[in-house]
XYZ file of C-alpha atoms in Angstrom:
471
model
C 88.421 47.978 128.973
C 85.745 46.835 126.961
C 83.842 49.803 124.533
C 80.678 49.352 124.066
C 78.732 49.416 120.897
C 76.595 51.739 118.901
C 73.535 50.455 117.029
C 73.301 52.548 113.907
C 72.738 52.243 110.045
C 75.624 51.842 107.372
C 74.240 51.258 103.880
C 71.061 51.502 104.706
C 71.742 48.117 106.788
C 71.728 47.213 110.598
C 74.873 47.719 111.649
C 76.930 47.870 115.802
C 79.647 50.502 115.664
C 82.887 50.655 118.184
C 85.694 53.164 117.878
C 88.996 52.120 119.504
C 91.791 55.276 119.095
C 95.259 55.230 120.346
C 97.491 58.261 120.315
C 96.620 60.066 116.629
C 94.883 56.383 115.374
C 91.715 55.150 115.297
C 89.465 52.369 113.597
C 85.571 52.239 113.834
C 84.662 48.607 113.617
C 81.383 47.875 111.680
C 79.671 44.752 112.664
C 76.913 42.703 111.435
C 75.611 39.264 111.176
C 78.063 37.054 109.396
C 80.732 39.987 108.743
C 82.677 42.932 109.838
C 84.525 45.627 107.784
C 87.108 48.950 109.518
C 87.119 52.305 108.513
C 90.132 53.546 109.615
C 91.018 57.294 110.578
C 93.697 57.462 108.358
C 91.550 57.287 105.315
C 89.053 59.418 106.268
C 88.606 62.810 104.802
C 85.890 63.908 107.400
C 81.598 63.533 108.893
C 79.280 65.527 107.299
C 75.559 65.138 107.458
C 74.364 63.470 103.883
C 72.911 66.709 101.870
C 70.155 64.655 100.929
C 68.401 64.204 103.829
C 66.334 61.443 105.586
C 62.602 61.047 106.057
C 60.638 63.087 108.380
C 61.121 62.084 111.951
C 64.612 59.995 111.231
C 67.739 60.372 112.484
C 70.115 62.428 110.452
C 71.975 60.526 107.823
C 75.710 61.213 107.798
C 78.364 60.660 105.090
C 81.899 59.323 106.113
C 84.553 60.727 103.228
C 87.179 58.785 102.678
C 89.948 57.715 100.619
C 90.507 54.543 99.932
C 94.266 53.770 98.386
C 95.633 50.771 96.492
C 98.649 49.946 94.849
C 98.134 50.254 90.956
C 100.394 46.907 90.217
C 103.503 45.334 92.054
C 105.520 46.874 89.529
C 105.054 50.332 89.938
C 105.532 52.747 92.609
C 102.002 54.257 91.298
C 98.775 54.590 93.837
C 95.069 54.268 92.870
C 93.174 56.480 94.857
C 89.120 56.554 95.169
C 86.836 58.563 97.230
C 84.517 55.944 98.919
C 81.764 58.235 101.116
C 80.173 55.742 103.395
C 76.432 56.937 104.377
C 75.881 56.018 108.224
C 73.567 56.793 111.145
C 74.449 57.031 115.024
C 77.899 56.970 115.070
C 79.564 56.861 118.190
C 79.928 60.501 120.067
C 83.677 59.525 120.464
C 83.987 59.003 116.257
C 81.782 62.344 115.682
C 84.074 63.970 117.903
C 87.039 63.414 116.093
C 85.720 63.403 112.926
C 82.623 65.495 112.520
C 82.657 68.351 110.642
C 81.013 71.256 112.475
C 80.735 73.967 109.840
C 81.653 74.231 106.320
C 85.651 75.370 105.794
C 84.945 78.405 104.655
C 88.236 78.898 102.681
C 86.793 76.804 100.060
C 83.588 79.051 99.946
C 85.045 81.886 98.612
C 83.008 84.486 96.666
C 83.267 84.803 92.335
C 84.150 88.125 91.032
C 81.568 90.429 89.626
C 82.245 89.062 86.047
C 81.256 85.412 87.357
C 85.246 84.389 87.318
C 86.021 81.931 89.888
C 88.078 82.703 93.172
C 88.554 79.046 94.280
C 91.456 77.367 91.764
C 92.201 73.873 91.678
C 95.969 73.826 90.030
C 96.673 70.044 88.715
C 100.330 69.813 88.382
C 101.063 66.925 85.895
C 104.913 66.612 86.419
C 104.694 66.660 90.231
C 106.079 63.436 91.773
C 105.527 60.028 89.877
C 102.331 61.870 87.623
C 99.625 61.184 89.729
C 98.120 64.663 90.248
C 95.394 64.229 87.520
C 93.658 60.833 88.812
C 93.263 62.119 92.091
C 91.722 65.202 91.250
C 89.440 63.359 88.575
C 88.540 60.572 91.542
C 88.717 62.169 94.475
C 89.135 65.812 94.989
C 86.400 66.871 92.621
C 83.850 64.168 94.150
C 84.877 65.379 97.679
C 84.024 68.787 96.652
C 80.834 68.073 95.236
C 79.983 65.745 98.352
C 79.894 69.338 100.218
C 78.144 71.390 96.874
C 81.169 72.828 95.532
C 80.695 71.488 91.799
C 82.905 71.867 88.667
C 80.874 75.548 87.956
C 82.073 76.570 91.537
C 85.695 76.625 90.965
C 88.162 77.283 88.167
C 90.827 74.468 86.860
C 94.335 74.121 85.642
C 95.854 71.621 84.157
C 99.345 72.721 84.126
C 101.198 71.936 80.778
C 104.828 72.914 81.700
C 106.690 73.554 84.294
C 106.167 77.275 83.751
C 102.340 76.951 84.576
C 102.008 77.732 87.588
C 104.366 80.666 87.818
C 102.483 82.187 85.025
C 99.010 81.247 86.693
C 100.288 83.040 89.567
C 101.413 86.036 87.927
C 98.174 86.375 85.859
C 95.190 85.656 88.548
C 96.227 85.098 91.894
C 98.447 88.097 92.041
C 96.049 90.984 90.382
C 93.130 89.556 92.364
C 95.471 89.549 95.753
C 96.193 93.222 94.601
C 92.975 94.018 94.415
C 92.000 92.768 97.923
C 90.260 89.792 96.527
C 89.727 86.744 98.606
C 91.177 83.630 96.752
C 92.214 80.022 97.810
C 94.155 77.780 95.601
C 94.111 73.862 96.183
C 97.327 72.617 94.529
C 97.777 69.101 93.434
C 101.491 69.332 93.610
C 104.975 68.741 95.404
C 106.942 71.541 97.254
C 107.906 73.222 93.784
C 104.473 74.139 92.790
C 104.586 76.259 96.237
C 108.058 77.533 95.360
C 107.080 78.732 92.395
C 103.822 80.213 93.683
C 105.920 82.212 96.213
C 108.290 83.363 94.173
C 105.959 84.679 91.347
C 104.301 86.686 94.433
C 107.118 87.853 96.124
C 109.032 89.027 92.927
C 106.011 90.958 91.442
C 104.433 94.561 93.182
C 102.204 94.345 95.657
C 100.043 96.785 96.174
C 98.742 98.161 100.439
C 95.641 95.957 99.631
C 97.242 92.949 99.026
C 95.132 90.325 99.941
C 97.075 87.031 100.877
C 95.863 84.052 98.432
C 95.083 80.681 100.894
C 97.070 77.299 100.015
C 95.616 73.862 100.320
C 98.146 71.494 99.498
C 97.433 67.759 97.872
C 100.856 66.393 98.305
C 101.794 64.930 95.035
C 105.116 65.355 95.191
C 108.508 63.066 95.929
C 109.835 63.957 99.106
C 106.348 66.449 100.208
C 108.494 68.046 102.890
C 106.442 70.785 103.274
C 103.456 68.282 103.686
C 105.298 65.926 105.756
C 106.488 68.578 107.989
C 103.154 70.375 108.686
C 101.405 67.075 109.248
C 99.210 67.157 106.166
C 100.693 63.731 105.432
C 100.071 62.057 108.999
C 96.995 60.615 107.401
C 96.272 58.536 103.820
C 94.532 61.788 102.047
C 97.012 63.391 100.950
C 96.314 66.360 102.775
C 92.282 66.856 102.018
C 91.475 65.983 105.201
C 93.136 69.189 106.661
C 92.183 71.308 103.785
C 88.360 70.304 104.615
C 88.791 70.730 108.744
C 92.010 72.755 109.258
C 92.756 76.461 109.111
C 94.646 79.075 107.265
C 98.048 79.567 108.579
C 100.699 82.010 107.919
C 103.601 80.259 105.139
C 106.938 81.435 106.235
C 109.464 82.183 103.385
C 113.263 82.340 102.995
C 115.107 84.336 100.188
C 118.860 83.504 98.848
C 121.093 85.751 97.058
C 123.235 84.685 94.418
C 126.537 86.088 93.094
C 126.810 87.583 89.865
C 126.577 84.373 86.949
C 124.525 82.024 88.463
C 121.892 80.491 86.778
C 119.145 77.724 86.801
C 119.683 74.295 85.537
C 116.678 72.907 83.780
C 115.630 70.367 81.474
C 117.752 67.785 83.185
C 121.158 70.360 83.409
C 121.041 70.811 79.379
C 119.894 74.008 79.694
C 120.213 77.495 81.988
C 118.040 80.308 82.818
C 118.713 83.224 84.437
C 118.078 84.241 87.934
C 115.822 86.765 88.862
C 117.777 89.744 89.856
C 117.448 92.164 93.004
C 120.441 94.709 93.406
C 122.656 93.107 90.581
C 122.209 89.629 92.633
C 119.995 86.941 91.552
C 117.506 86.003 94.301
C 115.626 82.794 94.789
C 112.782 82.611 97.793
C 111.871 79.155 99.095
C 109.613 77.483 101.659
C 111.662 74.955 102.797
C 115.752 74.384 102.560
C 118.739 75.467 100.669
C 121.252 72.933 100.673
C 124.595 72.731 98.943
C 127.158 69.551 99.332
C 125.582 65.951 99.009
C 121.949 66.934 99.581
C 121.890 69.494 96.499
C 124.123 67.490 94.142
C 121.615 64.210 94.740
C 118.641 66.292 94.315
C 120.322 67.818 91.162
C 121.648 64.281 89.795
C 117.967 62.687 90.514
C 115.907 64.939 88.959
C 115.717 63.381 85.742
C 112.908 60.994 83.568
C 114.006 58.040 84.492
C 114.838 58.420 87.907
C 111.428 60.132 88.515
C 109.704 56.882 87.871
C 111.045 55.727 91.513
C 109.254 58.138 93.107
C 110.933 58.817 96.806
C 113.944 55.856 96.101
C 115.174 58.314 93.514
C 116.720 60.286 96.319
C 118.151 57.187 97.805
C 119.633 55.720 94.414
C 121.472 59.155 93.548
C 122.335 59.169 97.047
C 124.357 55.290 96.998
C 126.080 56.391 93.608
C 127.699 59.972 94.908
C 128.563 57.936 98.142
C 130.272 54.788 96.431
C 131.600 56.536 93.290
C 132.490 53.902 90.539
C 136.416 54.037 91.226
C 136.306 53.276 94.607
C 137.258 56.549 96.284
C 135.855 58.181 99.062
C 132.659 60.587 98.270
C 134.014 64.292 97.706
C 134.197 66.232 100.191
C 132.984 69.823 99.427
C 135.259 73.331 99.828
C 133.935 76.496 100.870
C 133.794 78.988 103.725
C 131.043 79.288 106.169
C 129.273 82.284 107.716
C 126.738 82.139 110.203
C 124.311 84.803 111.638
C 123.021 84.228 114.929
C 121.652 86.123 117.338
C 122.737 86.550 121.248
C 120.417 85.952 124.161
C 119.064 89.972 123.921
C 118.430 89.066 120.305
C 121.412 91.506 118.630
C 122.220 89.653 115.439
C 126.356 88.786 115.607
C 128.141 86.789 112.871
C 130.480 83.428 113.290
C 132.836 82.214 110.864
C 133.120 78.094 110.604
C 136.783 77.225 111.021
C 136.367 74.012 108.980
C 135.680 74.875 105.240
C 135.670 71.018 103.915
C 132.237 70.086 104.061
C 130.265 66.662 103.090
C 126.606 68.225 104.146
C 124.989 71.071 104.952
C 121.408 72.318 104.813
C 119.752 76.016 106.019
C 116.299 74.551 106.716
C 113.038 75.865 107.845
C 111.153 72.251 107.771
C 111.675 69.120 110.034
C 110.794 66.524 107.673
C 112.561 66.083 103.855
C 110.261 62.615 103.215
C 107.975 60.876 105.644
C 110.853 58.981 107.723
C 113.342 61.750 107.185
C 113.539 63.699 109.996
C 116.724 66.216 109.232
C 115.599 69.087 111.872
C 113.841 67.508 114.818
C 113.618 70.839 116.530
C 111.609 72.368 113.572
C 108.245 73.184 114.580
C 105.273 73.363 111.986
C 105.189 77.016 110.234
C 107.733 78.008 113.210
C 109.649 80.236 111.015
C 112.771 79.454 112.048
C 116.141 78.662 109.900
C 117.995 75.306 110.953
C 121.887 74.568 109.808
C 122.747 70.999 109.856
C 126.148 71.192 109.023
C 128.791 67.339 108.380
C 132.268 68.608 107.912
C 134.905 66.594 106.378
C 133.702 62.888 107.293
C 133.931 59.607 105.759
C 130.865 58.295 103.651
C 130.826 55.622 105.871
C 130.076 58.440 108.533
C 127.392 60.328 106.403
C 125.295 56.920 105.912
C 125.394 56.553 109.836
C 124.352 60.173 110.127
C 121.722 60.079 107.920
C 120.166 56.624 109.184
C 120.019 58.215 112.619
C 117.621 60.591 110.825
C 115.540 58.147 109.017
C 115.150 56.560 112.620
C 113.630 59.711 113.998
C 116.594 61.421 114.718
C 120.017 61.708 117.076
C 122.107 62.680 114.603
C 121.680 66.262 115.845
C 123.210 65.545 119.308
C 126.174 63.503 117.404
C 129.928 64.767 117.912
C 129.899 64.780 114.123
C 127.359 67.326 113.241
C 126.425 70.442 113.851
C 122.862 71.868 114.224
C 121.731 75.677 115.430
C 119.538 77.871 114.981
C 120.427 80.765 112.716
C 119.304 83.892 111.151
C 120.906 83.113 107.626
C 124.105 81.996 106.039
C 126.652 82.798 103.772
C 128.801 79.848 101.423
C 131.650 81.271 99.621
C 132.460 78.612 97.137
C 135.962 77.200 96.420
C 135.614 74.286 93.779
C 136.614 74.321 90.280
C 134.737 71.774 89.405
C 131.165 73.018 88.763
C 129.158 70.424 89.556
C 130.433 70.618 93.003
C 128.708 74.441 92.993
C 125.408 73.434 92.421
C 122.594 74.667 95.161
C 119.694 73.616 95.564
C 116.279 75.431 96.811
C 113.364 74.018 97.594
C 114.281 71.418 94.724
C 115.564 74.182 92.242
C 119.456 73.837 91.073
C 121.445 76.925 90.889
C 124.868 76.686 89.515
C 127.236 79.397 90.993
C 130.053 80.575 89.214
C 133.667 79.609 90.178
C 134.616 82.104 93.130
C 130.718 82.767 93.685
C 128.542 82.660 96.844
C 124.791 82.241 98.252
C 123.608 83.931 101.464
C 120.443 83.008 103.068
C 117.893 85.100 105.195
C 114.761 84.583 106.569
C 112.215 86.359 104.424
C 110.598 89.552 105.560
C 107.361 89.426 103.662
C 105.080 86.492 103.289
C 102.621 86.248 100.640
C 100.522 83.251 101.075
C 98.918 81.205 103.913
C 98.816 77.549 104.016
C 95.841 75.478 105.069
C 97.477 73.043 108.207
């Protein structure tokens, strides 16, 4: 069916608009004498009234706020981002219904403190992904905020200088103000690591009865971006900025991983170790995405180097190939350890289930559906539902692991395969039986923990959630 054109203006010139929309995708076609252009939904943050206004008795001018993305060069995985607002009048009604921002996103307009310090924070994680957060802030985010009258003097800006910067910021700024009941919003240009650093800093500190959860707006700048891909933030090309402008804060579920004594963080490409925070004598790490062992933890650990990070999300596949096809031609390592599951019956009563097989190729306990844009690892997971789900492959060949992961990359089906175990759980415990420390590495949201020989890890859903996520 032909869609009637609507006459309006763009960039001050007369044009006709036609908006085609199918499912979650759409295109606005602008036509004029001798030419045409397209505005794709995936690039659009939203539509606002042009703050510059118009002449008396004229139609209210509007701005289509959009992010235009291009590849920096054929030799790199880096992209270039540009903010390109388009002045228009008389947009089609169906386009406005899909994109107009009817009221300001109030989570961005937080009151300053009496001393003038700002409670809208922007944190730019310079090491996330392939290092594009700074360029996105400079050329897109700062300009988009200015378009809704949030100029540089309305927020506090942090450019990270080390891997500890976000943790220190959360402890020194976010936590004291949250404990005083002060509303705060943090726009975080980062991957999953920035969220987990914030969550751990808050959960591992004392909180008062007045504690008010900070709100996080995630601009996905990481490698896998599991949280953004699982909550729909990455459904378009704005890197989550569209959701920050039009979404609402929702509770961000967490899990808690306890580790046996002697477990340590591996840092600086595994050249250094750091102690874990302690609770009742056990190491503790909080997460919002996944706790894993076996193949997943190994490939995350092995790929977390300066050299690998240049390749973006491809680094995981590169490391996986090396793990799945050892240089000596042997089968990939199969990991040894006893696995205990904590589950609930139909009445909600918890019971313990011991897995009979002790040899494992792949195991995750996940709160999210997607580890990457196309890697649907937990198909039953819903955004922010708070349900931990286990996916495990037992003692199977490397070819079968590749086959199952191929299904996950093609939208699922692996979870129903006879070689996979997939189920909702309350938690799990792994008791390791591996003499080589390389096979006792655990991943919590990208952080790598090495467990001592004979040690264990136990994962449970967190009972206290300390931040909201705009989704």
